[in-house]
CSV table of C-alpha atoms and ligand atoms in Angstrom, one decimal:
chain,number,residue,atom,x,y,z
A,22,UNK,CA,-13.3,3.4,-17.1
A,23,UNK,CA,-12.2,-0.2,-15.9
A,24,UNK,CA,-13.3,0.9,-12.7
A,25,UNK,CA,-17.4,1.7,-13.5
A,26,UNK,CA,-17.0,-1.8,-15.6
A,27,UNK,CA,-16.1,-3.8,-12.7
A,28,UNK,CA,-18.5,-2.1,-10.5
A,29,UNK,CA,-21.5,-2.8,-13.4
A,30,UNK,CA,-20.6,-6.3,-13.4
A,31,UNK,CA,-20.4,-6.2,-9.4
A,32,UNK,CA,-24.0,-4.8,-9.6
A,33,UNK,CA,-25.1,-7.7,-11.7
A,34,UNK,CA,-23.1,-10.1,-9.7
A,35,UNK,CA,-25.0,-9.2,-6.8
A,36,UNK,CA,-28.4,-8.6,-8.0
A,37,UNK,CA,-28.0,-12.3,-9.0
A,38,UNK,CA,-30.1,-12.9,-12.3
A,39,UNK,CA,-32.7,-10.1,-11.2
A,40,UNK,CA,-33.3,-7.0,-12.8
A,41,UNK,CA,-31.5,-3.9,-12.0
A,42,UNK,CA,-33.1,-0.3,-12.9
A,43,UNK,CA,-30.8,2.1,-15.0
A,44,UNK,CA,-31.7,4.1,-12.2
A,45,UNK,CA,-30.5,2.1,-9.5
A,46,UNK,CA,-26.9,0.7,-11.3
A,47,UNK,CA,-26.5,4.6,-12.0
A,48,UNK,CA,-26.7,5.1,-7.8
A,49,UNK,CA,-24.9,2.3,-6.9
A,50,UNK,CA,-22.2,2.7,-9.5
A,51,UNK,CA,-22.0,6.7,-9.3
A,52,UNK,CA,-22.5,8.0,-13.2
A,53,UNK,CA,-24.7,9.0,-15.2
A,54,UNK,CA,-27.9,7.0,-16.7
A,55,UNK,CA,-26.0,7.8,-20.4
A,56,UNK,CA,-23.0,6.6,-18.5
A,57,UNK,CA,-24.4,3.3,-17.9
A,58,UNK,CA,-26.3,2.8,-21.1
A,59,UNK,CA,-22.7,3.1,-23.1
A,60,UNK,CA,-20.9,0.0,-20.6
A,61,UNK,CA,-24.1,-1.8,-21.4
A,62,UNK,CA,-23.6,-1.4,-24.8
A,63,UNK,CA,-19.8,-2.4,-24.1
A,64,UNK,CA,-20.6,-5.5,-22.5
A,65,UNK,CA,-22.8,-6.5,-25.5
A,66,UNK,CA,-19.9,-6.0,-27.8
A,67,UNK,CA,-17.8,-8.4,-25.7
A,68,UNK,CA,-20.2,-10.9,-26.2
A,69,UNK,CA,-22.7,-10.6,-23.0
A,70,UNK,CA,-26.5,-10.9,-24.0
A,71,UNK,CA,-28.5,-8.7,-21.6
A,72,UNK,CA,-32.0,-8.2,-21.8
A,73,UNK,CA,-33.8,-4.5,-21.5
A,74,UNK,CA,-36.9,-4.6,-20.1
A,75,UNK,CA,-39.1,-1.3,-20.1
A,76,UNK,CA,-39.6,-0.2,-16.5
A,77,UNK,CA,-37.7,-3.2,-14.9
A,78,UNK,CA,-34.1,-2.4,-16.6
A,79,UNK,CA,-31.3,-5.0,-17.4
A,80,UNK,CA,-30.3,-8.1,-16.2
A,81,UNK,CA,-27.5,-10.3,-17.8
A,82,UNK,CA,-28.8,-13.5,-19.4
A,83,UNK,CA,-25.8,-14.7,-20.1
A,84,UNK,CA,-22.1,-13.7,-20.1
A,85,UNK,CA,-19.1,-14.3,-22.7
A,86,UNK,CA,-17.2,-17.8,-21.7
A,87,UNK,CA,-13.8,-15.3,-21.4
A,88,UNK,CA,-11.9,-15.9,-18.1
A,89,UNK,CA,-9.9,-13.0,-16.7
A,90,UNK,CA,-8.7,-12.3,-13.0
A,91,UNK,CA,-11.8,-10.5,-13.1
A,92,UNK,CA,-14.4,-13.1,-13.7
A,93,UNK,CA,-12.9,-15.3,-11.7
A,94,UNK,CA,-12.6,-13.3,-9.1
A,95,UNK,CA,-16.1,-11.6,-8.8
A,96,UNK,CA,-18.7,-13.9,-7.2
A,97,UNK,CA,-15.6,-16.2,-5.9
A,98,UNK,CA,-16.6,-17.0,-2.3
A,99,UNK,CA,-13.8,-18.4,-1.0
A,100,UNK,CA,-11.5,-17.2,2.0
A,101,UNK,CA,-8.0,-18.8,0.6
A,102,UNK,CA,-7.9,-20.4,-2.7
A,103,UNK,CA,-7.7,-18.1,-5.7
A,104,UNK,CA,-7.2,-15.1,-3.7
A,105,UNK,CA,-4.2,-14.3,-5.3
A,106,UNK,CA,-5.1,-14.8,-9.4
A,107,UNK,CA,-2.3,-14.9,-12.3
A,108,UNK,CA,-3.9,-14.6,-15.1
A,109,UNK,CA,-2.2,-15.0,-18.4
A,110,UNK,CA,-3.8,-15.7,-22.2
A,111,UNK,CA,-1.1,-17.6,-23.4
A,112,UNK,CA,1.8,-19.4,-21.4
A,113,UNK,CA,4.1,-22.8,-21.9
A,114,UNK,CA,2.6,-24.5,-18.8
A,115,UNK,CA,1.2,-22.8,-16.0
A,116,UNK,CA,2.8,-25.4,-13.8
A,117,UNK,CA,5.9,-23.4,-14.8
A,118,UNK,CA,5.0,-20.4,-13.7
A,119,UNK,CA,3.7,-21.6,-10.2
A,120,UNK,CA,6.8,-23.4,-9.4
A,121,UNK,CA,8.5,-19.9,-9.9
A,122,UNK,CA,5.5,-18.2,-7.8
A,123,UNK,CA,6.0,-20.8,-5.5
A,124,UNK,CA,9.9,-20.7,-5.1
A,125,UNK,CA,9.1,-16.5,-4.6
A,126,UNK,CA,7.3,-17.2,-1.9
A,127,UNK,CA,3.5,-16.3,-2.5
A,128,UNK,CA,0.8,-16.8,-0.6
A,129,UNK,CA,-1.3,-20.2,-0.5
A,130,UNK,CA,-3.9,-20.8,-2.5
A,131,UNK,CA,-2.3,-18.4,-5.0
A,132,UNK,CA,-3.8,-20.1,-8.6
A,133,UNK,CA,-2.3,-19.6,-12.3
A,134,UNK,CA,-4.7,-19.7,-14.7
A,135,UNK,CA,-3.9,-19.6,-18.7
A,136,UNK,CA,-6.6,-19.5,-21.4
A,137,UNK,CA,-3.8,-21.2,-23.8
A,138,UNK,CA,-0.7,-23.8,-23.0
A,139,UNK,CA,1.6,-23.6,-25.7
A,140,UNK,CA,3.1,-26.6,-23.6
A,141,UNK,CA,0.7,-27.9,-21.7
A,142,UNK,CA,2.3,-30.9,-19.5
A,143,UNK,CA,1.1,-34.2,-18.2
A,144,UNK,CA,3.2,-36.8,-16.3
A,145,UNK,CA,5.9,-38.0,-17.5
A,146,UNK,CA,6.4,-35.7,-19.9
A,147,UNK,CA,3.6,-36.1,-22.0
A,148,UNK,CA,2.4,-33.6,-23.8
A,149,UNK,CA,-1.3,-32.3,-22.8
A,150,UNK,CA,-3.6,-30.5,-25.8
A,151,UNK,CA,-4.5,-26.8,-24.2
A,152,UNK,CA,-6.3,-25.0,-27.1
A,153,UNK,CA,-7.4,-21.7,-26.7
A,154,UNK,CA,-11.0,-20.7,-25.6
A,155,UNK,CA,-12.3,-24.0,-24.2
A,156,UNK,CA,-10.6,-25.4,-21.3
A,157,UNK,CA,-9.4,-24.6,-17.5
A,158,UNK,CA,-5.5,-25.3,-17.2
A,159,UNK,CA,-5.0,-23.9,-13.8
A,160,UNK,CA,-2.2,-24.7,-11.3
A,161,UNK,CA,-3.3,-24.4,-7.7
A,162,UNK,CA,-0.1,-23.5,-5.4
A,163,UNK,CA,-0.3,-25.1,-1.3
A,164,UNK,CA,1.9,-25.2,1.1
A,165,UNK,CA,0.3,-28.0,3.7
A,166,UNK,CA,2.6,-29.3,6.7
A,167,UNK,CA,2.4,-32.8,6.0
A,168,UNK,CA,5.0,-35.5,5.4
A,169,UNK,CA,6.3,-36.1,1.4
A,170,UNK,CA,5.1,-39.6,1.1
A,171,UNK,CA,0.6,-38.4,1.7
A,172,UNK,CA,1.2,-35.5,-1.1
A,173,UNK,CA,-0.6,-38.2,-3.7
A,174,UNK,CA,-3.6,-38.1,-1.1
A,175,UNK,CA,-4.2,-34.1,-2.7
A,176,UNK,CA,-4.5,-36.0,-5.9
A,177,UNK,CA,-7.4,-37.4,-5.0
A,178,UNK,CA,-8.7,-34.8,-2.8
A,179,UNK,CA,-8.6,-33.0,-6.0
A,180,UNK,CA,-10.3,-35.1,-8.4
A,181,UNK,CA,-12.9,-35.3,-5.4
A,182,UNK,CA,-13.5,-31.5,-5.7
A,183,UNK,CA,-13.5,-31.4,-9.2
A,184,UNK,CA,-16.3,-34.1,-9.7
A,185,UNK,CA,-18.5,-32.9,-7.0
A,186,UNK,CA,-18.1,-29.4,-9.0
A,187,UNK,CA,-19.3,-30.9,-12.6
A,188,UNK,CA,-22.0,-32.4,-10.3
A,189,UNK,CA,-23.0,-29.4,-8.4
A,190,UNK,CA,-23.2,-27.1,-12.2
A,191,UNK,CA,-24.1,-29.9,-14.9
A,192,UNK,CA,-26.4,-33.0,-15.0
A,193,UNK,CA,-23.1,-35.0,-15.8
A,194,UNK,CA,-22.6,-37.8,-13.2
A,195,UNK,CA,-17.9,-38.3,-13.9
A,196,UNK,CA,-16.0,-41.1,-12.4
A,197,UNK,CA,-12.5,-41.1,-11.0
A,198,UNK,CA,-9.9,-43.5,-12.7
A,199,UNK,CA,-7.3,-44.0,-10.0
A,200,UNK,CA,-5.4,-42.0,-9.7
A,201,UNK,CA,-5.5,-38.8,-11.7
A,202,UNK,CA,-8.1,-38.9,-14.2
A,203,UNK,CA,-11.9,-38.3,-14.7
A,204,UNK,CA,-13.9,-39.9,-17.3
A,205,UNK,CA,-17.1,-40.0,-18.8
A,206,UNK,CA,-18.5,-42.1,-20.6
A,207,UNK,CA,-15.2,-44.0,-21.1
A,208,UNK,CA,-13.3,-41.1,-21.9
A,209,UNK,CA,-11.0,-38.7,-20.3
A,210,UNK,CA,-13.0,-35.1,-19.0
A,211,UNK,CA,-10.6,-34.0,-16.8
A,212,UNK,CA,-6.5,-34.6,-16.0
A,213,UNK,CA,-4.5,-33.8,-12.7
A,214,UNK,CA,-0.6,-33.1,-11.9
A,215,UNK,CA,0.6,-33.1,-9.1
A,216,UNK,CA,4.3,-31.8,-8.1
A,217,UNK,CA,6.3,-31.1,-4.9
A,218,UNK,CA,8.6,-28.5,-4.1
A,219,UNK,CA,9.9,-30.7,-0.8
A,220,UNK,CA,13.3,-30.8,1.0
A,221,UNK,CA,13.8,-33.8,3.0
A,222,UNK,CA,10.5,-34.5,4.4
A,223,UNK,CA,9.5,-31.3,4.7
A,224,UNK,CA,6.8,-29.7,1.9
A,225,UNK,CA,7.4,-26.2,1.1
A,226,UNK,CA,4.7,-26.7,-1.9
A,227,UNK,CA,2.4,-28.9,-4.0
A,228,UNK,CA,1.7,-27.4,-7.5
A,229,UNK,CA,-1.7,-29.0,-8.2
A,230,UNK,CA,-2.4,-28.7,-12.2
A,231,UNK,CA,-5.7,-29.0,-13.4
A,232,UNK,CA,-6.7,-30.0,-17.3
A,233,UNK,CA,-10.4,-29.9,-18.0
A,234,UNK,CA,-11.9,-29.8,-21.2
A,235,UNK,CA,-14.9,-27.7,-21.2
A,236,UNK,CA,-16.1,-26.4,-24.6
A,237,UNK,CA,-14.2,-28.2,-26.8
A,238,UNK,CA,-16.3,-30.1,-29.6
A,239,UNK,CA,-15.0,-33.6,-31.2
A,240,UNK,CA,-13.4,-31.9,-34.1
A,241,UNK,CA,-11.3,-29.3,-31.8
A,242,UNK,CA,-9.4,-32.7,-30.8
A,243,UNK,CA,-6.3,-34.4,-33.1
A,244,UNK,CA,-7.3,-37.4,-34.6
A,245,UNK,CA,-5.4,-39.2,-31.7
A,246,UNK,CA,-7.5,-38.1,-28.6
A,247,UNK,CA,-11.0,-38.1,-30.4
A,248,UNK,CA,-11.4,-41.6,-29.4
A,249,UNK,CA,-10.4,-41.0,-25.8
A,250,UNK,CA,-10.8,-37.3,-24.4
A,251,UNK,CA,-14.7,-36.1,-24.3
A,252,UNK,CA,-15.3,-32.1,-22.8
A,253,UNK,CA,-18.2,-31.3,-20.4
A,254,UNK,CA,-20.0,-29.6,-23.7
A,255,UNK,CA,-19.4,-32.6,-25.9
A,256,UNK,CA,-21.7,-35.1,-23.1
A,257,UNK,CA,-24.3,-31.9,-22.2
A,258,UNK,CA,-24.8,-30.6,-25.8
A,259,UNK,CA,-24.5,-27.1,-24.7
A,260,UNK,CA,-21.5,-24.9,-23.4
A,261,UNK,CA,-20.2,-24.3,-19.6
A,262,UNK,CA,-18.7,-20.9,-18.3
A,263,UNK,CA,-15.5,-21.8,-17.4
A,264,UNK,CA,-15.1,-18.8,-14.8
A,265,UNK,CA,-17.6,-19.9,-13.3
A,266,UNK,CA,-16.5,-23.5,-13.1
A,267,UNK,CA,-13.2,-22.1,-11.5
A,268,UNK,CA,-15.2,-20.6,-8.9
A,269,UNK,CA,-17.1,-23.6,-7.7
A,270,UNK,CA,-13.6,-25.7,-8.1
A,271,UNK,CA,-12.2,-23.3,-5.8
A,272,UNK,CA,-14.4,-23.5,-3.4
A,273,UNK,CA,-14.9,-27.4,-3.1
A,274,UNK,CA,-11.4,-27.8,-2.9
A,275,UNK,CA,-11.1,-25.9,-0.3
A,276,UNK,CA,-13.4,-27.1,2.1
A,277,UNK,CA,-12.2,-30.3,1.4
A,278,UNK,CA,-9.0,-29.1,2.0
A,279,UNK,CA,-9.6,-28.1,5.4
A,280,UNK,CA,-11.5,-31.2,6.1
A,281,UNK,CA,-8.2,-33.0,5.1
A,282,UNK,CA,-5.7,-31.1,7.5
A,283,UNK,CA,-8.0,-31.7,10.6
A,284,UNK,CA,-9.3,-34.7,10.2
A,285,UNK,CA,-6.7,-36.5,7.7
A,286,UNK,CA,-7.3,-38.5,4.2
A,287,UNK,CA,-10.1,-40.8,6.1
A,288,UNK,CA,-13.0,-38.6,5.1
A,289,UNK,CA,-11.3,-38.0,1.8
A,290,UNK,CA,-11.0,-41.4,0.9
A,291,UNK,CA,-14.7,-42.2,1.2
A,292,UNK,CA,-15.8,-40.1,-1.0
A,293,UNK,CA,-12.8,-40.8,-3.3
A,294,UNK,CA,-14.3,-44.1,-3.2
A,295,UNK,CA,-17.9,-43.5,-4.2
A,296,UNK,CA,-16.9,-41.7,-7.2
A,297,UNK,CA,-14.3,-44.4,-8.3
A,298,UNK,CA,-14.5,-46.5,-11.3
A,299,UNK,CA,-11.6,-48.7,-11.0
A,300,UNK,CA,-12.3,-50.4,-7.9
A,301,UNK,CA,-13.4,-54.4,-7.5
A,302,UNK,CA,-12.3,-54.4,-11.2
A,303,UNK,CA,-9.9,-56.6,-12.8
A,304,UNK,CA,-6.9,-54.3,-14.1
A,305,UNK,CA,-3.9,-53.8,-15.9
A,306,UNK,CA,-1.6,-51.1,-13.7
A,307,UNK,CA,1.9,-50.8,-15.6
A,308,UNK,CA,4.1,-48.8,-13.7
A,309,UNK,CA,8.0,-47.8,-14.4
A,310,UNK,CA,9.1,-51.1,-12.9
A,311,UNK,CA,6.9,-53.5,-14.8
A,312,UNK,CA,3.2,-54.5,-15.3
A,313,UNK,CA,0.8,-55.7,-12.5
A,314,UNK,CA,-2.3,-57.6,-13.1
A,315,UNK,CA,-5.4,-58.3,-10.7
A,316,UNK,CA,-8.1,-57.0,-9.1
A,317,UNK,CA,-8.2,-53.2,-7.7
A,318,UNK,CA,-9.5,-53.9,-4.2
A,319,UNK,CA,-9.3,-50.4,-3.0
A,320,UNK,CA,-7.0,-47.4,-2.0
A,321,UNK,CA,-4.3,-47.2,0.9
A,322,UNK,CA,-4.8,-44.3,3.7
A,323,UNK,CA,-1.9,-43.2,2.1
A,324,UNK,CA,-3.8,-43.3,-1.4
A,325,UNK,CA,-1.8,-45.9,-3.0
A,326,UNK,CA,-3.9,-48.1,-5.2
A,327,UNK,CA,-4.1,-51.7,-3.6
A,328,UNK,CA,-4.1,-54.7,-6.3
A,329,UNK,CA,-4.7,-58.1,-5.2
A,330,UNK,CA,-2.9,-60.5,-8.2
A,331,UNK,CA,-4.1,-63.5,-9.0
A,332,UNK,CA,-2.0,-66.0,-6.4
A,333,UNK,CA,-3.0,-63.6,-3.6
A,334,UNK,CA,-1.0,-61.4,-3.0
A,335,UNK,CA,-1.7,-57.5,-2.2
A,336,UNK,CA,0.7,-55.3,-4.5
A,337,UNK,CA,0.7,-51.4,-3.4
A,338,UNK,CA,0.9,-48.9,-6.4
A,339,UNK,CA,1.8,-45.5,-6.0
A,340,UNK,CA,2.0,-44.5,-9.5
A,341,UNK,CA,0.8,-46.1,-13.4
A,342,UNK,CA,-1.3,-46.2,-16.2
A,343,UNK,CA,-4.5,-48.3,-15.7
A,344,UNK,CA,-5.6,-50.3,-18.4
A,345,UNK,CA,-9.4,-51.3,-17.4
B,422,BT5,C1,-2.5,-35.9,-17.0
B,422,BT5,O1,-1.4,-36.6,-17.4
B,422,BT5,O2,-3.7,-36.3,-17.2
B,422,BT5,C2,-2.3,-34.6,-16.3
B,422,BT5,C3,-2.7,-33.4,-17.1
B,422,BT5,C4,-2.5,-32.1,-16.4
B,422,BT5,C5,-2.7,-30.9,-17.3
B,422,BT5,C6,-2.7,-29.6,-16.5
B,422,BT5,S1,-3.3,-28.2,-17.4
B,422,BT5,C7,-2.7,-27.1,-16.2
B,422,BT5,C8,-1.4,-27.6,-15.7
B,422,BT5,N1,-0.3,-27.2,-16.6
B,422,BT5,C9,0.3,-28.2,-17.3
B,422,BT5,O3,1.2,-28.0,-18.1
B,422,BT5,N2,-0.3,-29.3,-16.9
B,422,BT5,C10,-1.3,-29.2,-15.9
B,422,BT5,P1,-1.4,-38.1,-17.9
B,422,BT5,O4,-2.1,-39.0,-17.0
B,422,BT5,O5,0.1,-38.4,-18.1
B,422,BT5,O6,-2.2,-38.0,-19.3
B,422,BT5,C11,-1.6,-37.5,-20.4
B,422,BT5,C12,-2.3,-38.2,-21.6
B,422,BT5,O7,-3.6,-37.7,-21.7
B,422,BT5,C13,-1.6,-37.8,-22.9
B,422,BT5,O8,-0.6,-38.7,-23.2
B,422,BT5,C14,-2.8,-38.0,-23.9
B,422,BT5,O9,-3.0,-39.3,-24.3
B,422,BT5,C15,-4.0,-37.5,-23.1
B,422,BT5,N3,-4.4,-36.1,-23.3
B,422,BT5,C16,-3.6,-35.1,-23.7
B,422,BT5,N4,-4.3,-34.0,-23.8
B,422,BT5,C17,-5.6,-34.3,-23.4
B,422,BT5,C18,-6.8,-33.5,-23.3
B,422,BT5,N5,-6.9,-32.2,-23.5
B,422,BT5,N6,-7.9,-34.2,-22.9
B,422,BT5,C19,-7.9,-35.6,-22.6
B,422,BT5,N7,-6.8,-36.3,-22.8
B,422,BT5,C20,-5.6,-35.7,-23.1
């Protein structure tokens, strides 16, 4: 039964937004024209909308916003990230369970997707809001050969792929708040985590964890993050497929990806730099060590955040909370 379902949504995958014939999804599907009428009926309960047109057939106008291995993994037209799904409704953090997929050895570009944390993380422990239904909290497992201290370079690589995805599905135009955030309109879209499973200088794996809010509306916030976390349907009015939005994620990231590994964080850091909002800005960076003030004049190769103070000199920070 699972099987004619994923082939019926194969067919509509492929035929792209046309029409197919009852006819035609019965041949390519193999089963009967009552057959196919009954999954049609099944999608509609699972919240597709498909439109029946008399001697044309169906086509899907628009599909549930319910991520699965399987709608991520239909239409995904990558060759190594998310080839290897883990798909889960509810988990603690799905940073978690990639550093345990990681430590077992799985392939790269293996991704863990939840559509719940019960214990959603940010840095340093902080705790990050992952409601059910609305967002992407994914955790992207690689295993580059590159020394320890340019792992904060995939950071940015990251936010890089991320943006140009919101831009390539949604009339939203996000900026980057060195290091790990997205914003828009002032407020925070998107959060990334980054973490290293290293031994001396060697990098077995990066865990790159992914928080964006999607559907959520004000009210789905607390109280304490209205005023500073926005989703992508809160600043378009209308909701996003998140599978969909995995999809194109995927497949920025990893072209970027590759660009990084053969020609290095150079390209990368341009377009990092296009998108960035906190550069040639006065700032506030405070850091475990203490509090730096001055001007943001631009990002390190290594992707350290360069501050010029106020009597001139050039401070390099690797990791804060920017105050803008
Ligand atoms: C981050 O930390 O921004 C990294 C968030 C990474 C979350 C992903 S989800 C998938 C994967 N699994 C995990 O467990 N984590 C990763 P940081 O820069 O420390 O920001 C945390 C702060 O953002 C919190 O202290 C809140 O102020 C705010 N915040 C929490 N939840 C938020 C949300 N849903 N949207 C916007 N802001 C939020």
């Amino acid at each position: 039964q699972t099987g004619l379902r994923t082939k019926l949504l194969k067919a509509f995958s492929t035929a792209d937004g046309e029409f197919l014939s009852g006819q035609k999804i019965s041949e390519t599907i193999g089963c009967s024209r009552t057959a196919v009428w009954k999954h049609i009926e099944e999608l509609r309960k699972e919240g597709y909308e498909l439109e029946a047109v008399r001697r044309l057939g169906y086509r899907i106008k628009k599909k549930p916003d319910k991520i699965s291995s399987n709608e991520i993994h239909l239409g995904l037209k990558t060759k190594m990230m998310g080839r290897t799904i883990h798909f889960e409704e509810t988990v603690t953090s799905t940073q978690k369970i990639a550093q345990s997929l990681a430590n077992d050895g799985v392939q790269e570009g293996t991704i863990v997707v939840a559509d719940q944390q019960t214990n959603g993380r940010g840095r340093m422990s902080r705790a990050w809001y992952s409601p059910s239904g609305t967002g992407i909290w994914m955790s992207m497992i690689i295993r580059p050969n590159i020394p320890v201290n340019t792992t904060p370079q995939l950071t940015l690589l990251t936010a890089v792929a991320i943006v140009q995805a919101i831009e390539e599905l949604t009339p939203l135009k996000p900026d980057i708040k060195w290091p790990n955030d997205i914003m828009i309109n002032g407020k925070k879209v998107v959060g990334i985590l980054t973490e290293l499973q290293a031994e001396a200088d060697q990098v077995h794996s990066v865990i790159i964890g992914t928080g964006i809010n999607v559907n959520q509306k004000t009210e789905d916030f607390p109280e304490d993050l209205q005023t500073i976390a926005t989703s992508i349907l809160i600043e378009t009015g209308t909701s996003w497929e998140r599978a969909q939005l995995i999809q194109t994620i995927l497949l920025r990231f990893e072209s970027l990806y590759s660009l990084f590994l053969s020609k290095g964080f150079k390209p990368i850091k341009l377009l990092w730099e296009s998108y960035a909002i906190s550069l040639n800005k006065i700032l506030i960076a405070r850091t475990l060590k203490g509090t730096v003030e001055g001007k943001a004049i631009g990002i390190d190769d290594d992707g350290a955040l360069l501050i010029e103070t106020c009597d001139k000199r050039i401070e390099k920070i690797y990791s804060a909370d920017i105050e803008l």
